[in-house]
Coordinates of C-alpha atoms and ligand atoms in Angstrom, one line a residue:
X1264 CA 6.6 2.6 1.0
X1265 CA 8.1 4.7 3.6
X1266 CA 8.0 8.5 4.0
X1267 CA 11.6 9.6 4.3
X1268 CA 13.0 13.0 5.3
X1269 CA 16.3 14.4 3.9
X1270 CA 18.1 14.0 7.3
X1271 CA 17.6 10.2 7.4
X1272 CA 18.1 9.2 3.8
X1273 CA 21.8 8.7 4.1
X1274 CA 21.5 6.4 7.1
X1275 CA 19.1 4.0 5.5
X1276 CA 20.4 0.5 4.8
X1277 CA 20.8 -1.0 1.3
X1278 CA 22.1 0.4 -2.0
X1279 CA 20.3 3.4 -3.4
X1280 CA 19.4 2.9 -7.0
X1281 CA 19.0 5.6 -9.7
X1282 CA 16.7 4.8 -12.7
X1283 CA 19.6 3.8 -14.9
X1284 CA 21.4 1.7 -12.2
X1285 CA 21.1 -2.1 -12.4
X1286 CA 21.0 -4.8 -9.8
X1287 CA 21.4 -8.6 -10.0
X1288 CA 18.5 -10.8 -9.0
X1289 CA 16.7 -14.0 -9.9
X1290 CA 14.4 -15.9 -7.7
X1291 CA 13.5 -19.6 -8.5
X1292 CA 12.5 -22.8 -6.8
X1293 CA 16.0 -24.4 -6.9
X1294 CA 17.5 -21.9 -4.5
X1295 CA 18.1 -23.1 -1.0
X1296 CA 16.4 -20.0 0.3
X1297 CA 13.1 -20.7 -1.6
X1298 CA 10.2 -19.4 0.5
X1299 CA 12.4 -18.3 3.4
X1300 CA 11.5 -14.7 2.7
X1301 CA 7.8 -15.4 3.2
X1302 CA 7.9 -15.9 7.0
X1303 CA 8.2 -13.9 10.2
X1304 CA 7.5 -10.6 8.4
X1305 CA 6.3 -7.2 9.3
X1306 CA 4.5 -7.0 6.0
X1307 CA 2.7 -3.7 5.6
X1308 CA -0.4 -3.7 3.6
X1309 CA -1.4 -0.6 1.7
X1310 CA -5.0 0.2 0.7
X1311 CA -4.7 -1.2 -2.8
X1312 CA -3.1 -4.4 -1.5
X1313 CA -6.3 -5.0 0.6
X1314 CA -8.6 -4.4 -2.4
X1315 CA -6.7 -6.9 -4.5
X1316 CA -6.2 -9.6 -1.8
X1317 CA -9.8 -9.5 -0.5
X1318 CA -11.1 -9.9 -4.1
X1319 CA -8.7 -12.7 -4.9
X1320 CA -9.8 -14.5 -1.7
X1321 CA -13.5 -14.0 -2.3
X1322 CA -13.9 -12.0 0.9
X1323 CA -15.5 -8.6 1.6
X1324 CA -13.2 -6.0 3.1
X1325 CA -14.7 -6.5 6.6
X1326 CA -14.0 -10.3 6.5
X1327 CA -10.5 -9.7 5.1
X1328 CA -9.6 -7.1 7.8
X1329 CA -11.0 -9.3 10.6
X1330 CA -9.2 -12.4 9.5
X1331 CA -5.9 -11.2 8.0
X1332 CA -4.6 -8.0 9.5
X1333 CA -3.4 -6.4 12.6
X1334 CA -3.9 -2.6 12.9
X1335 CA -1.2 -0.8 14.9
X1336 CA -0.7 2.8 15.8
X1337 CA 2.9 3.6 16.1
X1338 CA 4.1 6.3 18.5
X1339 CA 4.3 9.7 16.9
X1340 CA 2.0 8.6 14.0
X1341 CA -1.6 9.8 13.7
X1342 CA -2.9 7.1 11.3
X1343 CA -2.5 3.4 11.9
X1344 CA -0.4 0.9 9.9
X1345 CA -2.0 -2.3 8.7
X1346 CA 0.1 -5.4 8.9
X1347 CA -0.6 -8.9 7.4
X1348 CA -1.2 -11.3 10.2
X1349 CA 1.3 -14.2 10.0
X1350 CA 0.1 -17.7 10.7
X1351 CA 0.2 -18.9 14.2
X1352 CA 2.9 -21.6 13.7
X1353 CA 6.5 -22.0 14.7
X1354 CA 8.0 -20.0 11.8
X1355 CA 5.2 -17.5 11.5
X1356 CA 4.7 -18.2 7.8
X1357 CA 2.7 -15.9 5.6
X1358 CA -0.9 -17.3 5.6
X1359 CA -0.7 -17.4 1.8
X1360 CA 2.4 -19.5 1.5
X1361 CA 2.3 -23.1 0.3
X1362 CA 5.1 -25.5 -0.3
X1363 CA 4.8 -24.6 -4.0
X1364 CA 5.1 -20.8 -3.3
X1365 CA 2.7 -17.9 -3.1
X1366 CA -1.0 -18.9 -3.4
X1367 CA -2.0 -15.3 -4.2
X1368 CA 0.8 -14.5 -6.6
X1369 CA -1.2 -12.5 -9.2
X1370 CA -2.5 -10.4 -6.3
X1371 CA 0.5 -10.4 -4.0
X1372 CA 1.1 -7.1 -2.0
X1373 CA 3.1 -4.3 -3.4
X1374 CA 6.0 -5.0 -1.0
X1375 CA 6.2 -8.6 -2.2
X1376 CA 6.3 -7.7 -5.9
X1377 CA 8.8 -4.9 -5.4
X1378 CA 11.1 -7.0 -3.3
X1379 CA 14.2 -7.1 -3.2
X1380 CA 13.8 -3.4 -4.0
X1381 CA 12.1 -1.0 -1.5
X1382 CA 10.7 2.3 -2.5
X1383 CA 10.2 5.4 -0.4
X1384 CA 9.0 8.9 -0.9
X1385 CA 11.5 11.6 0.0
X1386 CA 9.7 14.7 1.2
X1387 CA 11.7 17.9 0.7
X1388 CA 9.1 20.2 2.2
X1389 CA 7.0 22.8 0.4
X1390 CA 5.1 20.1 -1.5
X1391 CA 8.2 18.7 -3.1
X1392 CA 8.7 15.0 -3.1
X1393 CA 10.7 12.4 -5.0
X1394 CA 10.6 8.6 -5.2
X1395 CA 13.7 6.9 -4.0
X1396 CA 14.6 3.2 -4.3
X1397 CA 16.9 0.9 -2.5
X1398 CA 18.2 -2.6 -3.3
X1399 CA 17.9 -4.3 0.0
X1400 CA 17.8 -8.1 -0.1
X1401 CA 18.3 -9.9 3.2
X1402 CA 21.7 -11.7 3.5
X1403 CA 20.1 -15.1 3.2
X1404 CA 18.5 -14.2 -0.2
X1405 CA 20.5 -16.2 -2.8
X1406 CA 18.7 -14.5 -5.7
X1407 CA 21.1 -11.5 -5.4
X1408 CA 24.0 -13.7 -6.5
X1409 CA 22.3 -14.8 -9.8
X1410 CA 23.4 -13.3 -13.1
X1411 CA 20.3 -11.7 -14.3
X1412 CA 20.3 -7.9 -14.2
X1413 CA 17.5 -5.4 -14.0
X1414 CA 16.8 -1.7 -14.0
X1415 CA 14.1 -0.5 -11.7
X1416 CA 11.8 0.0 -14.7
X1417 CA 12.5 -3.5 -16.1
X1418 CA 11.9 -5.1 -12.7
X1419 CA 8.6 -3.2 -12.2
X1420 CA 7.4 -4.3 -15.6
X1421 CA 8.4 -7.9 -15.0
X1422 CA 6.5 -7.9 -11.7
X1423 CA 3.5 -6.1 -13.1
X1424 CA 4.1 -3.6 -10.3
X1425 CA 3.3 -0.2 -12.0
X1426 CA -0.3 0.1 -10.8
X1427 CA 0.6 -1.1 -7.3
X1428 CA 3.6 1.3 -7.0
X1429 CA 1.4 4.2 -8.3
X1430 CA -1.4 3.5 -5.8
X1431 CA 1.0 3.1 -2.9
X1432 CA 2.8 6.3 -3.8
X1433 CA -0.5 8.2 -3.8
X1434 CA -1.3 6.7 -0.4
X1435 CA 2.1 7.6 0.9
X1436 CA 1.5 11.3 0.1
X1437 CA -1.7 11.2 2.1
X1438 CA -0.2 9.2 4.9
X1439 CA 2.6 11.9 5.2
X1440 CA -0.1 14.4 6.1
X1441 CA -0.7 12.4 9.3
X1442 CA 2.6 13.4 10.8
X1443 CA 0.4 16.1 12.3
X1444 CA -2.5 15.2 14.6
X1445 CA -5.9 16.2 13.0
X1446 CA -8.0 14.4 15.5
X1447 CA -7.3 16.2 18.8
X1448 CA -7.5 14.2 21.9
X1449 CA -10.2 11.8 20.5
X1450 CA -7.6 10.2 18.2
X1451 CA -8.5 7.6 15.6
X1452 CA -11.6 6.7 17.6
X1453 CA -13.2 10.0 16.7
X1454 CA -15.9 9.7 14.0
X1455 CA -13.5 11.5 11.6
X1456 CA -10.8 9.0 12.4
X1457 CA -13.1 6.0 11.7
X1458 CA -14.3 7.6 8.5
X1459 CA -10.7 8.1 7.3
X1460 CA -9.7 4.5 8.0
X1461 CA -12.8 3.2 6.2
X1462 CA -12.2 5.4 3.2
X1463 CA -8.6 4.0 3.0
X1464 CA -9.0 0.4 4.0
X1465 CA -12.6 -0.8 3.8
X1466 CA -13.7 -0.2 0.3
X1467 CA -17.0 -2.1 0.7
X1468 CA -18.1 0.0 3.6
X1469 CA -16.9 3.1 1.9
X1470 CA -19.1 2.3 -1.1
X1471 CA -22.1 1.8 1.2
X1472 CA -21.3 5.2 2.6
X1473 CA -21.2 6.9 -0.8
X1474 CA -24.3 5.2 -2.2
X1475 CA -26.5 4.4 0.7
X1476 CA -26.1 7.5 2.9
X1477 CA -27.1 11.1 2.1
X1478 CA -23.6 11.7 0.6
X1479 CA -24.8 12.0 -3.0
X1480 CA -27.5 14.5 -1.9
X1481 CA -25.1 16.6 0.1
X1482 CA -22.4 16.8 -2.6
X1483 CA -22.6 17.4 -6.3
X1484 CA -20.8 14.5 -7.9
X1485 CA -20.5 14.0 -11.7
X1486 CA -22.7 11.1 -12.9
X1487 CA -19.9 9.4 -14.8
X1488 CA -17.7 9.4 -11.7
X1489 CA -20.4 7.9 -9.5
X1490 CA -21.0 5.3 -12.2
X1491 CA -17.3 4.2 -12.1
X1492 CA -17.3 4.1 -8.3
X1493 CA -20.1 1.6 -8.2
X1494 CA -18.2 -1.0 -10.1
X1495 CA -14.5 -0.2 -9.9
X1496 CA -12.7 -0.5 -6.5
X1497 CA -9.6 1.3 -7.7
X1498 CA -11.5 4.4 -8.9
X1499 CA -13.5 4.4 -5.7
X1500 CA -10.2 4.1 -3.7
X1501 CA -8.7 7.1 -5.5
X1502 CA -11.8 9.1 -4.6
X1503 CA -11.5 7.8 -1.0
X1504 CA -8.0 9.4 -1.0
X1505 CA -9.4 12.7 -2.2
X1506 CA -12.2 12.5 0.4
X1507 CA -9.7 12.1 3.2
X1508 CA -7.7 15.1 2.0
X1509 CA -11.0 17.1 1.8
X1510 CA -12.8 16.2 5.0
X1511 CA -9.8 15.7 7.3
X1512 CA -7.5 18.4 6.0
X1513 CA -9.8 20.8 4.1
X1514 CA -7.9 20.4 0.8
X1515 CA -10.2 21.3 -2.0
X1516 CA -11.1 18.8 -4.7
X1517 CA -12.7 19.5 -8.1
X1518 CA -14.7 16.3 -7.7
X1519 CA -16.3 17.3 -4.3
X1520 CA -18.7 20.3 -4.5
X1521 CA -21.4 21.2 -2.1
Ligands
SF4_2866 S1 15.0 -15.3 -0.3 FE1 15.3 -14.2 -2.3 S2 15.8 -15.8 -3.8 FE2 15.1 -16.8 -1.9 S3 12.9 -17.2 -2.4 FE3 13.0 -15.2 -1.3 S4 13.2 -13.7 -2.9 FE4 13.6 -15.7 -3.9
SF4_2867 S1 1.9 -12.8 -0.1 FE1 2.9 -14.3 -1.3 S2 4.9 -13.4 -1.8 FE2 4.0 -12.2 -0.2 S3 4.9 -13.0 1.7 FE3 2.9 -14.0 1.4 S4 3.5 -15.9 0.3 FE4 5.2 -14.5 0.1

């Protein structure tokens, strides 16, 4: 999910969709393009994608990040992007692709379940933002010529994408803060930078930090919240987002009190 500014929105490729608009699409094994879209990708993984995939694969977050992602810092950004590492073969296939299709289908990343639609957040300044959506299948995608029609809502329901879209939108709001540099010259290698990356992408280490450091002695946290964070990755991740806002940007949170 991209952060978009009002100047660039008109230049983006694809067809912009309003909530009542429809698009044609149906993907199935009989199409000549079957599986072609799952190779040679720059597939961005958002924090909730990592939580779901590492659990589905039976890995902890360290193992998942080590084995399956590349972390890149793009020029002008002050928080890195996390990309799924493609297989080291001729066509750079997704590591989760088999001849029968996606082997992690119930836990596939947000981008995969939203495809052929892409969402972005249009930031209008002064805290105002709006979700925008584009229908953007690649030319080779035969699914766009099928007769089934969808609204954005219908497609999200069909793909069980609501939670993913919501978590990614919340992350995009935080990521947009990093258009400014909060780290100074030390960059992401500063202790604050490492903490922020952990809170976003390494839920197992972040849980250790919350429960095994002096964190719960230094901050007054409601017992029922801490209880949820012990067992629920999504709840802990939402707190991780709050924590980044608080300790990197000084944005107050009702859940974090000294
Ligand atoms: S290219 Fe389009 S129709 Fe073909 S497999 Fe991928 S999503 Fe389905
Ligand atoms: S995760 Fe699944 S749907 Fe997404 S690119 Fe890989 S194989 Fe395709």
